[in-house]
mmCIF file of C-alpha atoms in Angstrom:
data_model
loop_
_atom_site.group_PDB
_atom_site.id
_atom_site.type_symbol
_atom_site.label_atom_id
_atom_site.label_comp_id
_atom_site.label_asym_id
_atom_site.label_seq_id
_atom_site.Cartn_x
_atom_site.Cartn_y
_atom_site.Cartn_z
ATOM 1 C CA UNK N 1 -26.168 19.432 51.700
ATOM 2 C CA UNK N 2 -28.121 17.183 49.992
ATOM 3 C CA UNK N 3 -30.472 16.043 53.285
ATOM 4 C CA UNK N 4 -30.811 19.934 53.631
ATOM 5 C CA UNK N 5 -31.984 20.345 49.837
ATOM 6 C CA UNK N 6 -34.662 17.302 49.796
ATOM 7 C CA UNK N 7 -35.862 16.915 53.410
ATOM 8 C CA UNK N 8 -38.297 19.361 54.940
ATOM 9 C CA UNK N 9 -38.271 20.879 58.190
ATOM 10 C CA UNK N 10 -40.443 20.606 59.831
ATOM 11 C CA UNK N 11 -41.166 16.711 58.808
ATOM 12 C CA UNK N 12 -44.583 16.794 56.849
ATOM 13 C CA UNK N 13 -46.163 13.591 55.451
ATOM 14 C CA UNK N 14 -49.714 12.960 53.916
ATOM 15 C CA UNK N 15 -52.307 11.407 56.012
ATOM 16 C CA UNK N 16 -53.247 8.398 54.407
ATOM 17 C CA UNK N 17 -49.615 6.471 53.762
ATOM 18 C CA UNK N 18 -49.502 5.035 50.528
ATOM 19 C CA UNK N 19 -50.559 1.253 49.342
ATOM 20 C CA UNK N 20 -48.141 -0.648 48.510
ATOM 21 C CA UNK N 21 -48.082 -3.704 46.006
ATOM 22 C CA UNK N 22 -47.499 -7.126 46.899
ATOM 23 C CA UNK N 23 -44.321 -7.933 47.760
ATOM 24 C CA UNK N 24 -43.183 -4.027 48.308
ATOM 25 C CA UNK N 25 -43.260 -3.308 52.259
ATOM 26 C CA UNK N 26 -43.756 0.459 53.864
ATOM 27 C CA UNK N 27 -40.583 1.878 55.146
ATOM 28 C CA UNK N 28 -39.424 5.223 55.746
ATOM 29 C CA UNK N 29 -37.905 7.468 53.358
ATOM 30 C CA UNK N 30 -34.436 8.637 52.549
ATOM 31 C CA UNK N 31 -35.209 11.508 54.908
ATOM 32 C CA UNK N 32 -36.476 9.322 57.506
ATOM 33 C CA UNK N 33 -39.623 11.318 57.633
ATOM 34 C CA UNK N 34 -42.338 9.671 56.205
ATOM 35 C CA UNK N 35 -43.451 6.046 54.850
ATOM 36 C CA UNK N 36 -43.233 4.917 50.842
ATOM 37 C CA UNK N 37 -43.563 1.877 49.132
ATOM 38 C CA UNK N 38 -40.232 -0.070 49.153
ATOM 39 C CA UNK N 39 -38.563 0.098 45.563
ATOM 40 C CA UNK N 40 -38.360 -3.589 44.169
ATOM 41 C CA UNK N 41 -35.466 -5.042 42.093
ATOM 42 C CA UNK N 42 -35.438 -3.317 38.673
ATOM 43 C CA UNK N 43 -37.500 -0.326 39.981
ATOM 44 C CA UNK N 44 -36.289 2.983 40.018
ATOM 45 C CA UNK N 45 -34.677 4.493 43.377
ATOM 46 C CA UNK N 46 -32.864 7.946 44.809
ATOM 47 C CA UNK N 47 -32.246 9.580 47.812
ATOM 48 C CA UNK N 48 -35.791 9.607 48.879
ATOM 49 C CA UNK N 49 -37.151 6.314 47.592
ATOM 50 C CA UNK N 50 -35.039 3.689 48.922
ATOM 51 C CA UNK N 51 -35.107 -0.081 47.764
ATOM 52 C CA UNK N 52 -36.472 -3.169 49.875
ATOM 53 C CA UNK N 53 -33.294 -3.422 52.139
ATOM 54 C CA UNK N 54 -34.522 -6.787 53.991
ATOM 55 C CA UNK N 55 -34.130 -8.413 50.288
ATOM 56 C CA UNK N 56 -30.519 -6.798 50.076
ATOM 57 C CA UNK N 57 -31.397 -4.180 47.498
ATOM 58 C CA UNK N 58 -29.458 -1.099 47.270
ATOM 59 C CA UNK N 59 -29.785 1.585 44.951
ATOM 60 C CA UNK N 60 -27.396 1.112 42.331
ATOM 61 C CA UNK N 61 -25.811 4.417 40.380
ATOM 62 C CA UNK N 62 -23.335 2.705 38.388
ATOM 63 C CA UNK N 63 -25.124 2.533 35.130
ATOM 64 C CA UNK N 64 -27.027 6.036 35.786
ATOM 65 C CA UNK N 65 -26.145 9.324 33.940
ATOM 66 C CA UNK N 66 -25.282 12.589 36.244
ATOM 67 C CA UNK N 67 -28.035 14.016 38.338
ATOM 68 C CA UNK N 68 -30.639 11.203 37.554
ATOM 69 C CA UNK N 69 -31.795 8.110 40.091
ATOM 70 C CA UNK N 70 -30.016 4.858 40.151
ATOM 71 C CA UNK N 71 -32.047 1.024 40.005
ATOM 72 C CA UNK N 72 -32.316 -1.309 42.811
ATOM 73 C CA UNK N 73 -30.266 -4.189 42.745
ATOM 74 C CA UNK N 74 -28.164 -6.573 44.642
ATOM 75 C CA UNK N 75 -25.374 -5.624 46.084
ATOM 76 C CA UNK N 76 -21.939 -6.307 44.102
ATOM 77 C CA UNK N 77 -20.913 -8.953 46.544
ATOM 78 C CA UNK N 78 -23.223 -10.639 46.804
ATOM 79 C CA UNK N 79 -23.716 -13.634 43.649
ATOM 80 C CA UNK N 80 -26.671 -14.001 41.593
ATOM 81 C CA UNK N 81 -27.848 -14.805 37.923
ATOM 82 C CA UNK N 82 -29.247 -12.494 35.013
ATOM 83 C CA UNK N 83 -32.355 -13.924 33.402
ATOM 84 C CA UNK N 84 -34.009 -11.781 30.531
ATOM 85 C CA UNK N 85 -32.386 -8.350 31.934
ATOM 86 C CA UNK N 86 -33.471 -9.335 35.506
ATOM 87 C CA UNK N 87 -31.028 -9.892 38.109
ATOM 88 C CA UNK N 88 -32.180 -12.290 40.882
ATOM 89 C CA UNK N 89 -30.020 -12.943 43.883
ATOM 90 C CA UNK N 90 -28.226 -16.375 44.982
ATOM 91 C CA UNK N 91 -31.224 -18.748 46.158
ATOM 92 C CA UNK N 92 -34.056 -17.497 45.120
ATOM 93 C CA UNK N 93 -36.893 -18.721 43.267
ATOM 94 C CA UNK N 94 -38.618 -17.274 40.328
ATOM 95 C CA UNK N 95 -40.790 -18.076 37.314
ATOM 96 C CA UNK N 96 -39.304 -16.229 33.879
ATOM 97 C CA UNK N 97 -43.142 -17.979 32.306
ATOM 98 C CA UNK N 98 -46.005 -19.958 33.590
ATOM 99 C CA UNK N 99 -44.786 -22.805 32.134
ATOM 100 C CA UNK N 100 -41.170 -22.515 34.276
ATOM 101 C CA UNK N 101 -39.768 -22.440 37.429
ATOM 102 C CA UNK N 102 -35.935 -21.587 38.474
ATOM 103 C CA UNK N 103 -34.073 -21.385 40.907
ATOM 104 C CA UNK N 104 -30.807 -19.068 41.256
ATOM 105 C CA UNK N 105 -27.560 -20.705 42.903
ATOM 106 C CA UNK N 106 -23.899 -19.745 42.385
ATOM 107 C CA UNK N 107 -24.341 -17.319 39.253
ATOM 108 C CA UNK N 108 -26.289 -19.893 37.354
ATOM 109 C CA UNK N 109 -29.232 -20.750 37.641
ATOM 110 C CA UNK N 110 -31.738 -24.897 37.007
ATOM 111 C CA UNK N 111 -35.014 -24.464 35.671
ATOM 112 C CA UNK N 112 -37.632 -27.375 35.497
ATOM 113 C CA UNK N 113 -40.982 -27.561 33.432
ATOM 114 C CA UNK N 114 -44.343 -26.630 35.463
ATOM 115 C CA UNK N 115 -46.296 -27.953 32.867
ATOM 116 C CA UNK N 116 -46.457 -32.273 32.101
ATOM 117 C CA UNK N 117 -44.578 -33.501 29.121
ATOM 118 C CA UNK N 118 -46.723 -36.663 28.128
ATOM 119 C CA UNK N 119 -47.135 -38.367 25.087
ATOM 120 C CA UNK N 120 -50.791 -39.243 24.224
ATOM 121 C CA UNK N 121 -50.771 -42.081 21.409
ATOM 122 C CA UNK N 122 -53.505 -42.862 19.635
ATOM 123 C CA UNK N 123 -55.994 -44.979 20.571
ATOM 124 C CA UNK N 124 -59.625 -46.475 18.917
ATOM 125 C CA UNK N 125 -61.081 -43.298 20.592
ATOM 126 C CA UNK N 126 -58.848 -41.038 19.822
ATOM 127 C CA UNK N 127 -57.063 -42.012 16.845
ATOM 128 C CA UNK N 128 -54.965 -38.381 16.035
ATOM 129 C CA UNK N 129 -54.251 -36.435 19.335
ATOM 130 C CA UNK N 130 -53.148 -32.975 18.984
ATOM 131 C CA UNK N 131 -51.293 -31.271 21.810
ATOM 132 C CA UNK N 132 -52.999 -27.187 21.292
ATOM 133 C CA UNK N 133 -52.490 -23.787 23.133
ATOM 134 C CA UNK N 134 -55.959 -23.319 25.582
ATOM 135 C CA UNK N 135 -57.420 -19.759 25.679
ATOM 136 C CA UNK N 136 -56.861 -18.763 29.478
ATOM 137 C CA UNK N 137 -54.696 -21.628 30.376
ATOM 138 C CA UNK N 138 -51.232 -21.513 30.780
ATOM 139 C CA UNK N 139 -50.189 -25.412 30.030
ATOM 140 C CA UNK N 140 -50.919 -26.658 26.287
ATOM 141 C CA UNK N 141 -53.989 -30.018 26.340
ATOM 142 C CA UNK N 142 -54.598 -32.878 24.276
ATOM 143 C CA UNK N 143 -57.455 -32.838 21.846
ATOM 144 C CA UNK N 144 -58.844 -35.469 19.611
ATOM 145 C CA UNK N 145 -58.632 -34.713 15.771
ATOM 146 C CA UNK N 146 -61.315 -36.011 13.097
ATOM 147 C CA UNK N 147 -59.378 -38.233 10.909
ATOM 148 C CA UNK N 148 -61.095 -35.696 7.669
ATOM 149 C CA UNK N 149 -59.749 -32.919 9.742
ATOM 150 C CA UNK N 150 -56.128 -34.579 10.334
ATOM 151 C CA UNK N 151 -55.291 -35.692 6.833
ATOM 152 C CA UNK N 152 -54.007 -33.326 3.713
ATOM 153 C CA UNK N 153 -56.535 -32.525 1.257
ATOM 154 C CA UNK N 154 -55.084 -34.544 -1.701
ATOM 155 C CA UNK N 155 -54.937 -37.603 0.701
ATOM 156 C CA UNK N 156 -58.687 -37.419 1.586
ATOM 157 C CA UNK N 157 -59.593 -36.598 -2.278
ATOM 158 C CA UNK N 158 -57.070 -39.520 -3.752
ATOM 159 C CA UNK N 159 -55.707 -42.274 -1.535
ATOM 160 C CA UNK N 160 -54.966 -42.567 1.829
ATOM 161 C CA UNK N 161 -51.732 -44.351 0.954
ATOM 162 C CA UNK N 162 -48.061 -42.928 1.684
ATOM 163 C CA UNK N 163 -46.115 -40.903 -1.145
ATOM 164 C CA UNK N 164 -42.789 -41.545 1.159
ATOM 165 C CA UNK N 165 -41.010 -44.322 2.984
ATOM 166 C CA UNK N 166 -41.956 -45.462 6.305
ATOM 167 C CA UNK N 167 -39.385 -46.984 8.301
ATOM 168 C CA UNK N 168 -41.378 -49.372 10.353
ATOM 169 C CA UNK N 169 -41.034 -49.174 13.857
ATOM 170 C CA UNK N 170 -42.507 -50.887 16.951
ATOM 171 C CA UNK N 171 -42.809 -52.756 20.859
ATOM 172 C CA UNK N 172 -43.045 -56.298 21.407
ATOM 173 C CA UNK N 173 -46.241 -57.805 22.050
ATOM 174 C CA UNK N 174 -46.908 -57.869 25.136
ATOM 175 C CA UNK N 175 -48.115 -60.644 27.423
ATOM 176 C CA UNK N 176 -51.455 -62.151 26.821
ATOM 177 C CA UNK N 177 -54.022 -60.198 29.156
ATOM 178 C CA UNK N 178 -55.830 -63.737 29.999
ATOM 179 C CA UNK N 179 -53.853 -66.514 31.791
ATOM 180 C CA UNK N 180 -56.242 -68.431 30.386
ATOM 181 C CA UNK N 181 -59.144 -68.112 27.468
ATOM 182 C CA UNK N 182 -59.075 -65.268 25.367
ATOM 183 C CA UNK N 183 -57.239 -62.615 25.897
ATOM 184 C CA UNK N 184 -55.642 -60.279 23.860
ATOM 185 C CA UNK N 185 -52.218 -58.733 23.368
ATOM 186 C CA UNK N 186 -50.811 -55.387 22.532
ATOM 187 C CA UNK N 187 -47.932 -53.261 21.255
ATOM 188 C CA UNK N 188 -46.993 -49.671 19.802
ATOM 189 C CA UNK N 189 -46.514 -49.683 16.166
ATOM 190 C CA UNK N 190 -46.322 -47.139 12.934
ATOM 191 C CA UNK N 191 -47.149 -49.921 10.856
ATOM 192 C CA UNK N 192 -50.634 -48.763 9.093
ATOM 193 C CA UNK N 193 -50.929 -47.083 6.035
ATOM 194 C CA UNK N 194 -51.139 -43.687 7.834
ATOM 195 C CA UNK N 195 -47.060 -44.329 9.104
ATOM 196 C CA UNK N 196 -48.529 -42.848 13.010
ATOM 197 C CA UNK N 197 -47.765 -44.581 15.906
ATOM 198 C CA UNK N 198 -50.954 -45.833 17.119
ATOM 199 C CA UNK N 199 -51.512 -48.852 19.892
ATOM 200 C CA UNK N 200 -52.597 -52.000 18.519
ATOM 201 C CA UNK N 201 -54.170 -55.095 19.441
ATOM 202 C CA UNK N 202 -54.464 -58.614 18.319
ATOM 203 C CA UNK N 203 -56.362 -61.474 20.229
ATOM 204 C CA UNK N 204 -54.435 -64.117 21.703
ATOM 205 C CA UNK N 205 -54.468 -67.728 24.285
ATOM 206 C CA UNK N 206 -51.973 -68.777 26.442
ATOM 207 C CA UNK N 207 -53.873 -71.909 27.305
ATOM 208 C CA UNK N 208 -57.523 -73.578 27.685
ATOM 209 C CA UNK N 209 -59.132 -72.736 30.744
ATOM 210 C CA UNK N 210 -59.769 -76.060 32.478
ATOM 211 C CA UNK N 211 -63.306 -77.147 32.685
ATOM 212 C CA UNK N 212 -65.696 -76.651 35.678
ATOM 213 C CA UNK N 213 -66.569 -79.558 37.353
ATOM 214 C CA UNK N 214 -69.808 -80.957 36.502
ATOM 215 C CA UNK N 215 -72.359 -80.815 38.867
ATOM 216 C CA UNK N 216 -73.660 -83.291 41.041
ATOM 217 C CA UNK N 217 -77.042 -85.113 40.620
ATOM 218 C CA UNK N 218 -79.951 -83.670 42.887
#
């Protein structure tokens, strides 16, 4: 009764089918007359527009009041995981953000970061990184601060001194850079007046160089 109410006979269809979005294949309708645009998971689906069956969608009714359409969704049987109202099926792959990527498996579901967690420490040329939000870009960047621009009003205006404890912190030195000579060494430390970790460097010798051998007479 219901094929007889929606379906025409004869079967009419435009002449131009439809374009579909990425990711949402043609197939034929409920009435197997003519070709529509797949319904994708979440979308809205009846009788006549039928979900993306080759990525085990079916048009669910279960949460849909009398006489309206249903969504697409897995089928019951089959596991999967909910992520922000979205239900993705058991192995697949999908980014909630830019900035993530998960992956569904067994009702749960591991995510790992798309975007690098590094630690910039200062440095002579940079002395106060700042990790900022790009316009356009997806992943936040390190940019170099002006130490006038870094510090708190009151600190440029009176002393650059701390008001608060510093527990000092820091690396070894490490190994002289020169086997022999001058060389210098280097470390991570917060102990400056500014209570940052910055890298420092102090000059060091692990031994005279032994001296060239003088040249012979012409």
């Amino acid at each position: 009764q219901v094929c007889a109410q929606l379906c025409r006979t004869p079967c009419y269809c435009p002449w131009v089918p439809p374009r579909c979005p990425r990711g949402s294949p043609l197939v034929l309708d409920g009435c197997g007359c003519c070709k529509v645009c797949a319904r994708r998971l979440g979308e809205p689906c009846d009788f006549l527009h039928v979900c993306d069956q080759s990525q085990g969608l079916v048009c669910d009714y279960s949460s849909a009041s009398a006489g309206t359409g249903g969504t697409c969704n897995f089928e019951d049987d089959e596991e999967g995981c909910e992520v922000n109202g979205r239900l993705y099926r058991d192995g697949e792959v999908f980014q909630p953000s830019c900035k993530i990527q998960c992956h569904c498996l067994d009702g749960g579901f591991n995510c790992i970061p798309l975007c690098q967690e590094d630690v910039r420490l200062p440095t002579p040329d940079c002395p106060f990184p700042r990790r900022v939000e790009m316009p356009g870009k997806c992943c936040p960047e390190w940019i170099c601060e002006a130490q006038d621009q870094h510090l708190p009003r009151d600190a440029r205006a009176v002393s650059p001194a701390l008001r608060y404890p510093c527990p000092q912190w820091g690396t070894e030195w490490s190994a002289c850079s020169a086997t022999c000579g001058l060389g210098f060494a280097s470390r991570v430390s917060n102990q400056n007046r500014y209570c940052r970790l910055e890298t420092q460097r102090r000059l060091c010798t692990a031994r005279p160089c032994p001296a060239l051998p003088a040249a012979l007479p012409a």
